[in-house]
């Protein structure tokens, strides 16, 4: 399913797709992609003001396993109360990111109350660059399990809210990570998340720069790590990042 721009869609005239019974298991969207250009079951392709909720969205391609793709500056979209499934793979490729945004500032994106399963990545979202960050991202109350490499990966983001998510994996990969944030800047909030399983790094942050007047906060998270090999493990690892407060973790 490809979701383009719809004329006259706005904050009042939104577009919603949902299960008639409001049961996320009653409606199943599934697709086995055989090419990189069609690597999605559902694609927000520049379309704004969409809500997809209370469905199962499943990718079954052996090589290309993205369930939801977000691109071309799709903005003000909601992904709520779904079961979103990729393929169980031993892969670190973004071809197997269950929810995937390859680049561009898809602002005002809400990913909430979903079950996200399998893939190399659970969620992979990338903004434009260090001078043009994606804004108003909220990832809240999702359960992310079965990923091989990363639960949540964010790059080039302005002040996202990542709250009350449960991230757990049993991967045999010795350098897997629960959450990896890179160039996530300004007043971001990471709170009340539970990260566990076979991760070398629970929360890994690189070059995440808040400011004295817009400080980042990491609070009330439960993070545990372990590995199947002799590598050291780090529940929270922060490198080259500034103006961040850590409380009650």
Short mmCIF file of the C-alpha atoms (twelve columns), coordinates in Angstrom:
data_MODEL
# 
_entry.id   MODEL 
# 
loop_
_atom_site.group_PDB 
_atom_site.id 
_atom_site.type_symbol 
_atom_site.label_atom_id 
_atom_site.label_alt_id 
_atom_site.label_comp_id 
_atom_site.label_asym_id 
_atom_site.label_seq_id 
_atom_site.Cartn_x 
_atom_site.Cartn_y 
_atom_site.Cartn_z 
_atom_site.pdbx_PDB_model_num 
ATOM 1   C CA . UNK A 1   0.000   0.000   0.000  1 
ATOM 2   C CA . UNK A 2   1.454   3.348   -1.074 1 
ATOM 3   C CA . UNK A 3   0.221   6.527   0.654  1 
ATOM 4   C CA . UNK A 4   0.849   9.681   -1.414 1 
ATOM 5   C CA . UNK A 5   -0.075  13.292  -0.735 1 
ATOM 6   C CA . UNK A 6   -3.868  13.752  -0.633 1 
ATOM 7   C CA . UNK A 7   -5.345  17.104  -1.652 1 
ATOM 8   C CA . UNK A 8   -6.947  19.026  1.235  1 
ATOM 9   C CA . UNK A 9   -5.713  16.659  3.927  1 
ATOM 10  C CA . UNK A 10  -4.937  18.746  7.014  1 
ATOM 11  C CA . UNK A 11  -5.203  18.750  10.816 1 
ATOM 12  C CA . UNK A 12  -9.007  18.781  10.517 1 
ATOM 13  C CA . UNK A 13  -9.383  16.507  7.490  1 
ATOM 14  C CA . UNK A 14  -7.272  13.506  8.467  1 
ATOM 15  C CA . UNK A 15  -7.277  10.027  6.936  1 
ATOM 16  C CA . UNK A 16  -7.640  6.934   9.131  1 
ATOM 17  C CA . UNK A 17  -7.295  3.239   8.305  1 
ATOM 18  C CA . UNK A 18  -8.276  0.818   11.043 1 
ATOM 19  C CA . UNK A 19  -9.762  -2.558  11.723 1 
ATOM 20  C CA . UNK A 20  -13.568 -2.383  11.749 1 
ATOM 21  C CA . UNK A 21  -13.682 -4.552  14.861 1 
ATOM 22  C CA . UNK A 22  -10.846 -2.562  16.474 1 
ATOM 23  C CA . UNK A 23  -8.974  -5.866  16.831 1 
ATOM 24  C CA . UNK A 24  -5.398  -5.631  15.551 1 
ATOM 25  C CA . UNK A 25  -5.400  -9.341  14.685 1 
ATOM 26  C CA . UNK A 26  -8.568  -9.149  12.544 1 
ATOM 27  C CA . UNK A 27  -7.031  -7.262  9.591  1 
ATOM 28  C CA . UNK A 28  -3.657  -8.408  8.235  1 
ATOM 29  C CA . UNK A 29  -1.698  -6.553  5.564  1 
ATOM 30  C CA . UNK A 30  1.109   -8.737  4.265  1 
ATOM 31  C CA . UNK A 31  3.610   -8.573  1.418  1 
ATOM 32  C CA . UNK A 32  6.715   -10.493 0.377  1 
ATOM 33  C CA . UNK A 33  8.911   -7.937  -1.378 1 
ATOM 34  C CA . UNK A 34  11.395  -9.186  -3.938 1 
ATOM 35  C CA . UNK A 35  13.162  -5.879  -4.661 1 
ATOM 36  C CA . UNK A 36  14.737  -2.941  -2.836 1 
ATOM 37  C CA . UNK A 37  12.471  -0.458  -4.639 1 
ATOM 38  C CA . UNK A 38  9.350   -2.164  -3.327 1 
ATOM 39  C CA . UNK A 39  10.644  -2.978  0.136  1 
ATOM 40  C CA . UNK A 40  7.508   -2.198  2.136  1 
ATOM 41  C CA . UNK A 41  4.096   -3.530  2.992  1 
ATOM 42  C CA . UNK A 42  2.909   -0.010  3.844  1 
ATOM 43  C CA . UNK A 43  4.678   3.135   2.629  1 
ATOM 44  C CA . UNK A 44  4.057   6.723   3.692  1 
ATOM 45  C CA . UNK A 45  5.314   8.232   0.442  1 
ATOM 46  C CA . UNK A 46  5.137   11.963  1.106  1 
ATOM 47  C CA . UNK A 47  1.603   11.524  2.423  1 
ATOM 48  C CA . UNK A 48  0.572   13.606  5.441  1 
ATOM 49  C CA . UNK A 49  -2.166  13.359  8.090  1 
ATOM 50  C CA . UNK A 50  -2.593  9.577   7.938  1 
ATOM 51  C CA . UNK A 51  -3.369  7.310   10.875 1 
ATOM 52  C CA . UNK A 52  -2.923  3.528   10.660 1 
ATOM 53  C CA . UNK A 53  -4.211  1.759   13.736 1 
ATOM 54  C CA . UNK A 54  -5.376  -1.559  15.142 1 
ATOM 55  C CA . UNK A 55  -4.114  -3.754  12.284 1 
ATOM 56  C CA . UNK A 56  -1.388  -6.305  11.660 1 
ATOM 57  C CA . UNK A 57  1.208   -5.109  9.126  1 
ATOM 58  C CA . UNK A 58  3.591   -7.856  8.104  1 
ATOM 59  C CA . UNK A 59  6.618   -8.164  5.787  1 
ATOM 60  C CA . UNK A 60  7.592   -11.672 4.706  1 
ATOM 61  C CA . UNK A 61  10.308  -11.130 2.082  1 
ATOM 62  C CA . UNK A 62  13.432  -13.237 2.608  1 
ATOM 63  C CA . UNK A 63  15.820  -10.482 1.457  1 
ATOM 64  C CA . UNK A 64  13.663  -7.367  1.794  1 
ATOM 65  C CA . UNK A 65  11.715  -7.294  5.035  1 
ATOM 66  C CA . UNK A 66  10.466  -3.772  5.817  1 
ATOM 67  C CA . UNK A 67  6.871   -3.636  7.000  1 
ATOM 68  C CA . UNK A 68  6.471   0.184   7.125  1 
ATOM 69  C CA . UNK A 69  8.527   2.662   5.103  1 
ATOM 70  C CA . UNK A 70  8.326   6.419   5.755  1 
ATOM 71  C CA . UNK A 71  9.853   8.747   3.187  1 
ATOM 72  C CA . UNK A 72  9.637   11.837  0.958  1 
ATOM 73  C CA . UNK A 73  8.961   14.182  3.896  1 
ATOM 74  C CA . UNK A 74  5.776   12.466  5.043  1 
ATOM 75  C CA . UNK A 75  4.568   14.474  8.032  1 
ATOM 76  C CA . UNK A 76  1.989   14.403  10.831 1 
ATOM 77  C CA . UNK A 77  1.380   10.659  10.601 1 
ATOM 78  C CA . UNK A 78  0.369   8.220   13.321 1 
ATOM 79  C CA . UNK A 79  1.176   4.516   13.696 1 
ATOM 80  C CA . UNK A 80  -0.910  3.348   16.646 1 
ATOM 81  C CA . UNK A 81  -1.934  0.087   18.330 1 
ATOM 82  C CA . UNK A 82  -0.692  -2.215  15.575 1 
ATOM 83  C CA . UNK A 83  1.166   -5.495  15.380 1 
ATOM 84  C CA . UNK A 84  4.081   -4.813  13.023 1 
ATOM 85  C CA . UNK A 85  6.139   -7.806  11.977 1 
ATOM 86  C CA . UNK A 86  9.330   -8.315  10.019 1 
ATOM 87  C CA . UNK A 87  11.164  -11.516 9.243  1 
ATOM 88  C CA . UNK A 88  13.228  -13.336 11.862 1 
ATOM 89  C CA . UNK A 89  16.722  -12.930 10.363 1 
ATOM 90  C CA . UNK A 90  20.383  -12.822 11.341 1 
ATOM 91  C CA . UNK A 91  21.013  -9.550  9.510  1 
ATOM 92  C CA . UNK A 92  22.245  -6.045  10.305 1 
ATOM 93  C CA . UNK A 93  21.013  -4.692  6.965  1 
ATOM 94  C CA . UNK A 94  18.470  -1.868  6.841  1 
ATOM 95  C CA . UNK A 95  16.646  -3.960  4.245  1 
ATOM 96  C CA . UNK A 96  15.333  -5.727  7.337  1 
ATOM 97  C CA . UNK A 97  14.322  -2.670  9.377  1 
ATOM 98  C CA . UNK A 98  10.718  -3.329  10.407 1 
ATOM 99  C CA . UNK A 99  9.875   0.406   10.504 1 
ATOM 100 C CA . UNK A 100 12.248  2.324   8.240  1 
ATOM 101 C CA . UNK A 101 12.822  5.939   7.257  1 
ATOM 102 C CA . UNK A 102 15.915  6.172   5.030  1 
ATOM 103 C CA . UNK A 103 16.316  9.977   5.125  1 
ATOM 104 C CA . UNK A 104 14.377  13.238  5.126  1 
ATOM 105 C CA . UNK A 105 12.599  15.061  7.920  1 
ATOM 106 C CA . UNK A 106 9.313   13.241  8.435  1 
ATOM 107 C CA . UNK A 107 8.206   15.601  11.194 1 
ATOM 108 C CA . UNK A 108 5.412   15.040  13.730 1 
ATOM 109 C CA . UNK A 109 5.606   11.251  13.549 1 
ATOM 110 C CA . UNK A 110 3.926   9.293   16.340 1 
ATOM 111 C CA . UNK A 111 4.717   5.594   16.875 1 
ATOM 112 C CA . UNK A 112 2.714   4.480   19.900 1 
ATOM 113 C CA . UNK A 113 1.272   1.371   21.528 1 
ATOM 114 C CA . UNK A 114 2.538   -1.068  18.889 1 
ATOM 115 C CA . UNK A 115 4.028   -4.545  19.070 1 
ATOM 116 C CA . UNK A 116 7.071   -4.569  16.761 1 
ATOM 117 C CA . UNK A 117 8.635   -7.934  16.051 1 
ATOM 118 C CA . UNK A 118 11.746  -9.361  14.410 1 
ATOM 119 C CA . UNK A 119 13.919  -7.831  11.685 1 
ATOM 120 C CA . UNK A 120 17.489  -6.590  11.901 1 
ATOM 121 C CA . UNK A 121 16.177  -3.314  13.364 1 
ATOM 122 C CA . UNK A 122 12.872  -2.742  15.112 1 
ATOM 123 C CA . UNK A 123 12.785  0.995   14.271 1 
ATOM 124 C CA . UNK A 124 15.286  2.856   12.054 1 
ATOM 125 C CA . UNK A 125 14.612  6.578   11.500 1 
ATOM 126 C CA . UNK A 126 16.961  9.062   9.866  1 
ATOM 127 C CA . UNK A 127 16.531  12.800  9.414  1 
ATOM 128 C CA . UNK A 128 18.343  14.986  6.885  1 
ATOM 129 C CA . UNK A 129 21.694  15.958  8.395  1 
ATOM 130 C CA . UNK A 130 23.314  17.797  11.318 1 
ATOM 131 C CA . UNK A 131 21.960  21.194  10.189 1 
ATOM 132 C CA . UNK A 132 18.463  19.977  9.289  1 
ATOM 133 C CA . UNK A 133 17.088  17.717  12.012 1 
ATOM 134 C CA . UNK A 134 13.802  15.846  12.087 1 
ATOM 135 C CA . UNK A 135 11.473  17.223  14.795 1 
ATOM 136 C CA . UNK A 136 8.461   16.275  16.914 1 
ATOM 137 C CA . UNK A 137 9.067   12.535  16.947 1 
ATOM 138 C CA . UNK A 138 7.349   10.502  19.677 1 
ATOM 139 C CA . UNK A 139 8.007   6.794   20.238 1 
ATOM 140 C CA . UNK A 140 5.939   5.680   23.186 1 
ATOM 141 C CA . UNK A 141 4.663   2.522   24.856 1 
ATOM 142 C CA . UNK A 142 5.805   0.087   22.176 1 
ATOM 143 C CA . UNK A 143 6.998   -3.465  22.731 1 
ATOM 144 C CA . UNK A 144 9.980   -4.217  20.482 1 
ATOM 145 C CA . UNK A 145 11.216  -7.809  20.435 1 
ATOM 146 C CA . UNK A 146 13.051  -10.343 18.294 1 
ATOM 147 C CA . UNK A 147 15.339  -7.887  16.457 1 
ATOM 148 C CA . UNK A 148 18.800  -9.156  15.593 1 
ATOM 149 C CA . UNK A 149 20.849  -5.943  15.845 1 
ATOM 150 C CA . UNK A 150 19.012  -2.847  17.128 1 
ATOM 151 C CA . UNK A 151 15.697  -2.095  18.798 1 
ATOM 152 C CA . UNK A 152 15.597  1.654   18.042 1 
ATOM 153 C CA . UNK A 153 18.080  3.589   15.904 1 
ATOM 154 C CA . UNK A 154 17.708  7.369   15.491 1 
ATOM 155 C CA . UNK A 155 19.960  9.669   13.447 1 
ATOM 156 C CA . UNK A 156 19.675  13.467  12.986 1 
ATOM 157 C CA . UNK A 157 16.772  14.155  15.358 1 
ATOM 158 C CA . UNK A 158 15.697  17.263  17.256 1 
ATOM 159 C CA . UNK A 159 14.338  16.657  20.768 1 
ATOM 160 C CA . UNK A 160 12.488  13.358  20.317 1 
ATOM 161 C CA . UNK A 161 10.450  11.800  23.104 1 
ATOM 162 C CA . UNK A 162 11.180  8.103   23.716 1 
ATOM 163 C CA . UNK A 163 9.007   6.934   26.559 1 
ATOM 164 C CA . UNK A 164 7.726   3.767   28.225 1 
ATOM 165 C CA . UNK A 165 8.955   1.340   25.587 1 
ATOM 166 C CA . UNK A 166 9.917   -2.272  26.291 1 
ATOM 167 C CA . UNK A 167 12.877  -3.470  24.193 1 
ATOM 168 C CA . UNK A 168 14.059  -7.063  24.512 1 
ATOM 169 C CA . UNK A 169 16.081  -9.364  22.292 1 
ATOM 170 C CA . UNK A 170 17.700  -12.766 22.441 1 
ATOM 171 C CA . UNK A 171 20.112  -12.225 19.559 1 
ATOM 172 C CA . UNK A 172 23.366  -14.160 19.368 1 
ATOM 173 C CA . UNK A 173 25.066  -11.052 17.918 1 
ATOM 174 C CA . UNK A 174 27.775  -10.015 20.369 1 
ATOM 175 C CA . UNK A 175 27.458  -6.256  19.624 1 
ATOM 176 C CA . UNK A 176 23.701  -5.824  19.489 1 
ATOM 177 C CA . UNK A 177 22.154  -2.714  21.052 1 
ATOM 178 C CA . UNK A 178 18.813  -1.884  22.583 1 
ATOM 179 C CA . UNK A 179 18.808  1.757   21.529 1 
ATOM 180 C CA . UNK A 180 21.371  3.719   19.482 1 
ATOM 181 C CA . UNK A 181 21.052  7.495   19.160 1 
ATOM 182 C CA . UNK A 182 23.379  9.530   16.963 1 
ATOM 183 C CA . UNK A 183 23.165  13.302  16.455 1 
ATOM 184 C CA . UNK A 184 20.015  13.419  18.574 1 
ATOM 185 C CA . UNK A 185 20.129  16.979  19.853 1 
ATOM 186 C CA . UNK A 186 18.503  19.569  22.118 1 
ATOM 187 C CA . UNK A 187 15.828  18.808  24.738 1 
ATOM 188 C CA . UNK A 188 15.311  15.100  24.056 1 
ATOM 189 C CA . UNK A 189 13.617  12.900  26.632 1 
ATOM 190 C CA . UNK A 190 14.358  9.211   27.219 1 
ATOM 191 C CA . UNK A 191 12.269  8.008   30.136 1 
ATOM 192 C CA . UNK A 192 10.530  4.997   31.672 1 
ATOM 193 C CA . UNK A 193 11.922  2.564   29.096 1 
ATOM 194 C CA . UNK A 194 12.837  -1.026  29.874 1 
ATOM 195 C CA . UNK A 195 15.743  -2.442  27.865 1 
ATOM 196 C CA . UNK A 196 16.867  -6.023  28.438 1 
ATOM 197 C CA . UNK A 197 18.188  -9.121  26.728 1 
ATOM 198 C CA . UNK A 198 21.417  -10.025 24.998 1 
ATOM 199 C CA . UNK A 199 22.733  -6.528  24.270 1 
ATOM 200 C CA . UNK A 200 26.333  -5.406  24.489 1 
ATOM 201 C CA . UNK A 201 24.975  -1.855  24.807 1 
ATOM 202 C CA . UNK A 202 21.613  -1.034  26.363 1 
ATOM 203 C CA . UNK A 203 21.544  2.669   25.442 1 
ATOM 204 C CA . UNK A 204 24.348  3.908   23.175 1 
ATOM 205 C CA . UNK A 205 24.642  7.642   22.427 1 
ATOM 206 C CA . UNK A 206 27.141  9.292   20.094 1 
ATOM 207 C CA . UNK A 207 27.427  13.027  19.385 1 
ATOM 208 C CA . UNK A 208 24.100  13.890  20.977 1 
ATOM 209 C CA . UNK A 209 24.355  17.572  21.869 1 
ATOM 210 C CA . UNK A 210 21.800  19.350  23.970 1 
ATOM 211 C CA . UNK A 211 22.372  22.939  25.094 1 
ATOM 212 C CA . UNK A 212 22.486  24.582  28.542 1 
ATOM 213 C CA . UNK A 213 19.031  26.062  27.925 1 
ATOM 214 C CA . UNK A 214 17.605  22.924  26.241 1 
ATOM 215 C CA . UNK A 215 19.128  20.021  28.121 1 
ATOM 216 C CA . UNK A 216 18.534  16.376  27.317 1 
ATOM 217 C CA . UNK A 217 17.204  14.042  29.977 1 
ATOM 218 C CA . UNK A 218 17.547  10.304  30.601 1 
ATOM 219 C CA . UNK A 219 15.467  9.269   33.593 1 
ATOM 220 C CA . UNK A 220 13.673  6.376   35.245 1 
ATOM 221 C CA . UNK A 221 14.835  3.760   32.752 1 
ATOM 222 C CA . UNK A 222 15.541  0.127   33.608 1 
ATOM 223 C CA . UNK A 223 18.442  -1.156  31.501 1 
ATOM 224 C CA . UNK A 224 20.227  -4.489  31.757 1 
ATOM 225 C CA . UNK A 225 22.781  -6.032  29.398 1 
ATOM 226 C CA . UNK A 226 24.526  -9.314  28.747 1 
ATOM 227 C CA . UNK A 227 26.375  -10.994 25.905 1 
ATOM 228 C CA . UNK A 228 26.907  -14.568 24.811 1 
ATOM 229 C CA . UNK A 229 30.639  -13.934 24.363 1 
ATOM 230 C CA . UNK A 230 33.334  -12.354 26.495 1 
ATOM 231 C CA . UNK A 231 32.779  -8.761  25.277 1 
ATOM 232 C CA . UNK A 232 32.262  -6.170  28.001 1 
ATOM 233 C CA . UNK A 233 28.713  -4.862  28.197 1 
ATOM 234 C CA . UNK A 234 27.485  -1.338  28.957 1 
ATOM 235 C CA . UNK A 235 23.944  -0.513  30.118 1 
ATOM 236 C CA . UNK A 236 24.449  3.196   29.228 1 
ATOM 237 C CA . UNK A 237 27.314  4.349   27.010 1 
ATOM 238 C CA . UNK A 238 27.579  8.064   26.136 1 
ATOM 239 C CA . UNK A 239 30.347  9.408   23.922 1 
ATOM 240 C CA . UNK A 240 31.069  12.962  22.692 1 
ATOM 241 C CA . UNK A 241 27.706  14.216  23.956 1 
ATOM 242 C CA . UNK A 242 26.930  17.257  26.092 1 
ATOM 243 C CA . UNK A 243 24.345  18.832  28.429 1 
ATOM 244 C CA . UNK A 244 22.567  15.606  29.328 1 
ATOM 245 C CA . UNK A 245 21.020  14.866  32.717 1 
ATOM 246 C CA . UNK A 246 20.703  11.299  34.033 1 
ATOM 247 C CA . UNK A 247 18.293  10.688  36.910 1 
ATOM 248 C CA . UNK A 248 16.987  7.584   38.688 1 
ATOM 249 C CA . UNK A 249 18.051  4.978   36.152 1 
# 
